[in-house]
Amino acid sequence: MGVSPLPSWPVNELAALSVEALQKAALSRVEQAWQRCLEVYPQLPRPRVWFDLKGASAGQAHLGRGGLRFNPILLSDNRTAFFDEVIPHEMAHWLVFHLQGGQRLKPHGREWQSVMRNLFGVAPLVTHRFDIQKAQPAPYGYRCSCRTHQLTARRHALVVKGRRYRCRHCQQALVYTACDAS
C-alpha cells in the first residue's frame, strides 16, 4: 500500500469532456478510489454513485442510500479538484463508516484524516473553496430599507410558509420584490 495520490487525470482531457463523459470519468475515479480502499479493507462494499447533489456541497457519502452523491455543477466547474480531492474525501468517509465502530466516529475525525493522508496521500481538508454561485442560485429578490437581498428557493419557500428574515444591517424585515433580480 502506497501513500501516493491517485494517478493524475490529464487536465486537458478533463477539460474536453462533455457532462455525460465527465460523469462517466468520475465513476471510473470512484472505482479507482474504491480499489485502493479494498487494499486495506477487502470487505468494503462498492458504493452506488449519484450526481444529484445540489447547493454548496461538492459531495456526500450518503450512508443511508448506500453510496456517494456528487454535485454535477461543482464537478463540471472544478474538474481537477474533484478528481484529486472530493472523490477521495467522500470515499474516505465511505471506508471509515464501514469499519468496525465506524458509525460512532466523528465524520472528520482522526480515522478519516488518517485515511486521507495514509491511503490517498491527500491533505485532510474538511471544506472546499469552490465558487458556488452557479450551484447555489439565489433567484428570489427581497428588499429592506438599505439594500437588495437574494434568497435561495429553499429560504423563499420558508417565507411563503410564514418565516421572516431580517436584514443584518438595518434590522428591517425583508420584503419579496416578485421579480428575478439575478
PDB file of N, CA and C in Angstrom, residues 121-179:
ATOM      1  N   GLY A 121      -2.999   9.884   0.235  1.00  0.00           N
ATOM      2  CA  GLY A 121      -1.915  10.844   0.081  1.00  0.00           C
ATOM      3  C   GLY A 121      -2.405  12.263  -0.171  1.00  0.00           C
ATOM      4  N   VAL A 122      -3.547  12.601   0.445  1.00  0.00           N
ATOM      5  CA  VAL A 122      -4.178  13.905   0.245  1.00  0.00           C
ATOM      6  C   VAL A 122      -4.326  14.583   1.599  1.00  0.00           C
ATOM      7  N   ALA A 123      -4.142  15.885   1.621  1.00  0.00           N
ATOM      8  CA  ALA A 123      -4.347  16.644   2.861  1.00  0.00           C
ATOM      9  C   ALA A 123      -5.812  16.519   3.281  1.00  0.00           C
ATOM     10  N   PRO A 124      -6.064  16.259   4.557  1.00  0.00           N
ATOM     11  CA  PRO A 124      -7.439  16.053   5.033  1.00  0.00           C
ATOM     12  C   PRO A 124      -8.186  17.374   5.240  1.00  0.00           C
ATOM     13  N   LEU A 125      -8.524  18.034   4.145  1.00  0.00           N
ATOM     14  CA  LEU A 125      -9.267  19.284   4.221  1.00  0.00           C
ATOM     15  C   LEU A 125     -10.754  18.986   4.343  1.00  0.00           C
ATOM     16  N   VAL A 126     -11.415  19.703   5.227  1.00  0.00           N
ATOM     17  CA  VAL A 126     -12.827  19.452   5.504  1.00  0.00           C
ATOM     18  C   VAL A 126     -13.736  20.150   4.496  1.00  0.00           C
ATOM     19  N   THR A 127     -13.368  21.348   4.076  1.00  0.00           N
ATOM     20  CA  THR A 127     -14.227  22.107   3.169  1.00  0.00           C
ATOM     21  C   THR A 127     -13.482  22.456   1.888  1.00  0.00           C
ATOM     22  N   HIS A 128     -14.256  22.765   0.863  1.00  0.00           N
ATOM     23  CA  HIS A 128     -13.678  23.200  -0.405  1.00  0.00           C
ATOM     24  C   HIS A 128     -13.773  24.719  -0.500  1.00  0.00           C
ATOM     25  N   ARG A 129     -13.129  25.267  -1.519  1.00  0.00           N
ATOM     26  CA  ARG A 129     -13.166  26.712  -1.759  1.00  0.00           C
ATOM     27  C   ARG A 129     -13.675  26.991  -3.170  1.00  0.00           C
ATOM     28  N   PHE A 130     -14.659  26.224  -3.609  1.00  0.00           N
ATOM     29  CA  PHE A 130     -15.206  26.387  -4.946  1.00  0.00           C
ATOM     30  C   PHE A 130     -16.149  27.583  -4.995  1.00  0.00           C
ATOM     31  N   ASP A 131     -16.232  28.186  -6.167  1.00  0.00           N
ATOM     32  CA  ASP A 131     -17.238  29.220  -6.398  1.00  0.00           C
ATOM     33  C   ASP A 131     -18.577  28.492  -6.530  1.00  0.00           C
ATOM     34  N   ILE A 132     -19.493  28.795  -5.639  1.00  0.00           N
ATOM     35  CA  ILE A 132     -20.773  28.069  -5.614  1.00  0.00           C
ATOM     36  C   ILE A 132     -21.914  28.870  -6.233  1.00  0.00           C
ATOM     37  N   GLN A 133     -21.591  29.975  -6.893  1.00  0.00           N
ATOM     38  CA  GLN A 133     -22.620  30.864  -7.442  1.00  0.00           C
ATOM     39  C   GLN A 133     -23.596  30.112  -8.346  1.00  0.00           C
ATOM     40  N   LYS A 134     -23.080  29.315  -9.301  1.00  0.00           N
ATOM     41  CA  LYS A 134     -23.973  28.583 -10.210  1.00  0.00           C
ATOM     42  C   LYS A 134     -24.647  27.402  -9.524  1.00  0.00           C
ATOM     43  N   ALA A 135     -23.978  26.810  -8.546  1.00  0.00           N
ATOM     44  CA  ALA A 135     -24.509  25.625  -7.876  1.00  0.00           C
ATOM     45  C   ALA A 135     -25.570  25.969  -6.843  1.00  0.00           C
ATOM     46  N   GLN A 136     -25.540  27.170  -6.345  1.00  0.00           N
ATOM     47  CA  GLN A 136     -26.483  27.573  -5.311  1.00  0.00           C
ATOM     48  C   GLN A 136     -27.098  28.922  -5.694  1.00  0.00           C
ATOM     49  N   PRO A 137     -27.930  28.913  -6.738  1.00  0.00           N
ATOM     50  CA  PRO A 137     -28.506  30.177  -7.175  1.00  0.00           C
ATOM     51  C   PRO A 137     -29.451  30.740  -6.124  1.00  0.00           C
ATOM     52  N   ALA A 138     -29.528  32.044  -6.101  1.00  0.00           N
ATOM     53  CA  ALA A 138     -30.435  32.743  -5.192  1.00  0.00           C
ATOM     54  C   ALA A 138     -31.315  33.659  -6.039  1.00  0.00           C
ATOM     55  N   PRO A 139     -32.311  33.091  -6.699  1.00  0.00           N
ATOM     56  CA  PRO A 139     -33.073  33.869  -7.684  1.00  0.00           C
ATOM     57  C   PRO A 139     -34.215  34.724  -7.123  1.00  0.00           C
ATOM     58  N   TYR A 140     -34.444  34.699  -5.827  1.00  0.00           N
ATOM     59  CA  TYR A 140     -35.577  35.425  -5.262  1.00  0.00           C
ATOM     60  C   TYR A 140     -35.113  36.722  -4.621  1.00  0.00           C
ATOM     61  N   GLY A 141     -35.555  37.829  -5.202  1.00  0.00           N
ATOM     62  CA  GLY A 141     -35.161  39.140  -4.729  1.00  0.00           C
ATOM     63  C   GLY A 141     -36.018  39.620  -3.571  1.00  0.00           C
ATOM     64  N   TYR A 142     -35.371  40.157  -2.553  1.00  0.00           N
ATOM     65  CA  TYR A 142     -36.037  40.731  -1.382  1.00  0.00           C
ATOM     66  C   TYR A 142     -35.398  42.089  -1.121  1.00  0.00           C
ATOM     67  N   ARG A 143     -36.164  42.996  -0.517  1.00  0.00           N
ATOM     68  CA  ARG A 143     -35.650  44.320  -0.195  1.00  0.00           C
ATOM     69  C   ARG A 143     -35.848  44.630   1.281  1.00  0.00           C
ATOM     70  N   CYS A 144     -35.003  45.519   1.749  1.00  0.00           N
ATOM     71  CA  CYS A 144     -35.149  46.145   3.054  1.00  0.00           C
ATOM     72  C   CYS A 144     -34.926  47.628   2.809  1.00  0.00           C
ATOM     73  N   SER A 145     -34.714  48.409   3.826  1.00  0.00           N
ATOM     74  CA  SER A 145     -34.519  49.842   3.604  1.00  0.00           C
ATOM     75  C   SER A 145     -33.123  50.183   3.094  1.00  0.00           C
ATOM     76  N   CYS A 146     -32.175  49.257   3.214  1.00  0.00           N
ATOM     77  CA  CYS A 146     -30.799  49.614   2.836  1.00  0.00           C
ATOM     78  C   CYS A 146     -30.237  48.873   1.625  1.00  0.00           C
ATOM     79  N   ARG A 147     -30.833  47.781   1.183  1.00  0.00           N
ATOM     80  CA  ARG A 147     -30.235  47.022   0.082  1.00  0.00           C
ATOM     81  C   ARG A 147     -31.188  45.971  -0.469  1.00  0.00           C
ATOM     82  N   THR A 148     -30.708  45.281  -1.526  1.00  0.00           N
ATOM     83  CA  THR A 148     -31.429  44.151  -2.110  1.00  0.00           C
ATOM     84  C   THR A 148     -30.754  42.874  -1.621  1.00  0.00           C
ATOM     85  N   HIS A 149     -31.546  41.864  -1.337  1.00  0.00           N
ATOM     86  CA  HIS A 149     -31.039  40.571  -0.883  1.00  0.00           C
ATOM     87  C   HIS A 149     -31.499  39.500  -1.865  1.00  0.00           C
ATOM     88  N   GLN A 150     -30.691  38.468  -2.040  1.00  0.00           N
ATOM     89  CA  GLN A 150     -31.045  37.337  -2.888  1.00  0.00           C
ATOM     90  C   GLN A 150     -31.222  36.111  -2.004  1.00  0.00           C
ATOM     91  N   LEU A 151     -32.400  35.514  -2.023  1.00  0.00           N
ATOM     92  CA  LEU A 151     -32.668  34.314  -1.232  1.00  0.00           C
ATOM     93  C   LEU A 151     -32.775  33.106  -2.142  1.00  0.00           C
ATOM     94  N   THR A 152     -32.378  31.959  -1.613  1.00  0.00           N
ATOM     95  CA  THR A 152     -32.480  30.706  -2.357  1.00  0.00           C
ATOM     96  C   THR A 152     -33.932  30.262  -2.405  1.00  0.00           C
ATOM     97  N   ALA A 153     -34.194  29.283  -3.259  1.00  0.00           N
ATOM     98  CA  ALA A 153     -35.546  28.739  -3.372  1.00  0.00           C
ATOM     99  C   ALA A 153     -36.006  28.155  -2.032  1.00  0.00           C
ATOM    100  N   ARG A 154     -35.104  27.531  -1.299  1.00  0.00           N
ATOM    101  CA  ARG A 154     -35.457  26.938  -0.008  1.00  0.00           C
ATOM    102  C   ARG A 154     -35.888  28.018   0.990  1.00  0.00           C
ATOM    103  N   ARG A 155     -35.116  29.096   1.078  1.00  0.00           N
ATOM    104  CA  ARG A 155     -35.481  30.175   2.015  1.00  0.00           C
ATOM    105  C   ARG A 155     -36.753  30.879   1.569  1.00  0.00           C
ATOM    106  N   HIS A 156     -36.915  31.051   0.258  1.00  0.00           N
ATOM    107  CA  HIS A 156     -38.147  31.671  -0.245  1.00  0.00           C
ATOM    108  C   HIS A 156     -39.364  30.812   0.135  1.00  0.00           C
ATOM    109  N   ALA A 157     -39.234  29.496  -0.001  1.00  0.00           N
ATOM    110  CA  ALA A 157     -40.341  28.601   0.376  1.00  0.00           C
ATOM    111  C   ALA A 157     -40.661  28.735   1.858  1.00  0.00           C
ATOM    112  N   LEU A 158     -39.646  28.923   2.697  1.00  0.00           N
ATOM    113  CA  LEU A 158     -39.888  29.128   4.127  1.00  0.00           C
ATOM    114  C   LEU A 158     -40.619  30.443   4.383  1.00  0.00           C
ATOM    115  N   VAL A 159     -40.301  31.475   3.602  1.00  0.00           N
ATOM    116  CA  VAL A 159     -41.022  32.747   3.732  1.00  0.00           C
ATOM    117  C   VAL A 159     -42.488  32.548   3.375  1.00  0.00           C
ATOM    118  N   VAL A 160     -42.746  31.812   2.299  1.00  0.00           N
ATOM    119  CA  VAL A 160     -44.127  31.534   1.879  1.00  0.00           C
ATOM    120  C   VAL A 160     -44.884  30.816   2.996  1.00  0.00           C
ATOM    121  N   LYS A 161     -44.188  29.993   3.760  1.00  0.00           N
ATOM    122  CA  LYS A 161     -44.814  29.267   4.877  1.00  0.00           C
ATOM    123  C   LYS A 161     -44.903  30.101   6.156  1.00  0.00           C
ATOM    124  N   GLY A 162     -44.413  31.342   6.109  1.00  0.00           N
ATOM    125  CA  GLY A 162     -44.556  32.210   7.271  1.00  0.00           C
ATOM    126  C   GLY A 162     -43.277  32.630   7.968  1.00  0.00           C
ATOM    127  N   ARG A 163     -42.157  32.107   7.561  1.00  0.00           N
ATOM    128  CA  ARG A 163     -40.895  32.501   8.198  1.00  0.00           C
ATOM    129  C   ARG A 163     -40.535  33.930   7.802  1.00  0.00           C
ATOM    130  N   ARG A 164     -39.908  34.642   8.705  1.00  0.00           N
ATOM    131  CA  ARG A 164     -39.496  36.018   8.422  1.00  0.00           C
ATOM    132  C   ARG A 164     -37.981  36.129   8.529  1.00  0.00           C
ATOM    133  N   TYR A 165     -37.414  36.920   7.623  1.00  0.00           N
ATOM    134  CA  TYR A 165     -35.987  37.202   7.655  1.00  0.00           C
ATOM    135  C   TYR A 165     -35.795  38.708   7.818  1.00  0.00           C
ATOM    136  N   ARG A 166     -34.738  39.074   8.523  1.00  0.00           N
ATOM    137  CA  ARG A 166     -34.403  40.489   8.729  1.00  0.00           C
ATOM    138  C   ARG A 166     -33.019  40.763   8.168  1.00  0.00           C
ATOM    139  N   CYS A 167     -32.836  41.992   7.743  1.00  0.00           N
ATOM    140  CA  CYS A 167     -31.533  42.440   7.264  1.00  0.00           C
ATOM    141  C   CYS A 167     -30.588  42.521   8.464  1.00  0.00           C
ATOM    142  N   ARG A 168     -29.386  42.048   8.283  1.00  0.00           N
ATOM    143  CA  ARG A 168     -28.397  42.102   9.369  1.00  0.00           C
ATOM    144  C   ARG A 168     -27.891  43.518   9.614  1.00  0.00           C
ATOM    145  N   HIS A 169     -28.072  44.399   8.635  1.00  0.00           N
ATOM    146  CA  HIS A 169     -27.552  45.764   8.765  1.00  0.00           C
ATOM    147  C   HIS A 169     -28.586  46.725   9.348  1.00  0.00           C
ATOM    148  N   CYS A 170     -29.786  46.760   8.744  1.00  0.00           N
ATOM    149  CA  CYS A 170     -30.796  47.728   9.196  1.00  0.00           C
ATOM    150  C   CYS A 170     -31.865  47.088  10.084  1.00  0.00           C
ATOM    151  N   GLN A 171     -31.837  45.766  10.210  1.00  0.00           N
ATOM    152  CA  GLN A 171     -32.778  45.017  11.054  1.00  0.00           C
ATOM    153  C   GLN A 171     -34.223  45.063  10.561  1.00  0.00           C
ATOM    154  N   GLN A 172     -34.455  45.598   9.369  1.00  0.00           N
ATOM    155  CA  GLN A 172     -35.806  45.661   8.816  1.00  0.00           C
ATOM    156  C   GLN A 172     -36.174  44.308   8.207  1.00  0.00           C
ATOM    157  N   ALA A 173     -37.467  43.955   8.261  1.00  0.00           N
ATOM    158  CA  ALA A 173     -37.938  42.708   7.661  1.00  0.00           C
ATOM    159  C   ALA A 173     -37.746  42.755   6.152  1.00  0.00           C
ATOM    160  N   LEU A 174     -37.341  41.631   5.572  1.00  0.00           N
ATOM    161  CA  LEU A 174     -37.164  41.559   4.127  1.00  0.00           C
ATOM    162  C   LEU A 174     -38.526  41.384   3.463  1.00  0.00           C
ATOM    163  N   VAL A 175     -38.711  42.073   2.342  1.00  0.00           N
ATOM    164  CA  VAL A 175     -39.968  42.028   1.593  1.00  0.00           C
ATOM    165  C   VAL A 175     -39.669  41.521   0.194  1.00  0.00           C
ATOM    166  N   TYR A 176     -40.438  40.536  -0.240  1.00  0.00           N
ATOM    167  CA  TYR A 176     -40.269  39.929  -1.571  1.00  0.00           C
ATOM    168  C   TYR A 176     -40.565  40.945  -2.663  1.00  0.00           C
ATOM    169  N   THR A 177     -39.699  41.034  -3.676  1.00  0.00           N
ATOM    170  CA  THR A 177     -39.881  42.003  -4.756  1.00  0.00           C
ATOM    171  C   THR A 177     -40.585  41.400  -5.959  1.00  0.00           C
ATOM    172  N   ALA A 178     -40.819  40.085  -5.976  1.00  0.00           N
ATOM    173  CA  ALA A 178     -41.579  39.399  -7.033  1.00  0.00           C
ATOM    174  C   ALA A 178     -40.974  39.526  -8.410  1.00  0.00           C
ATOM    175  N   CYS A 179     -39.676  39.752  -8.513  1.00  0.00           N
ATOM    176  CA  CYS A 179     -39.016  39.725  -9.812  1.00  0.00           C
ATOM    177  C   CYS A 179     -37.650  39.093  -9.661  1.00  0.00           C
TER     178      CYS A 179
END
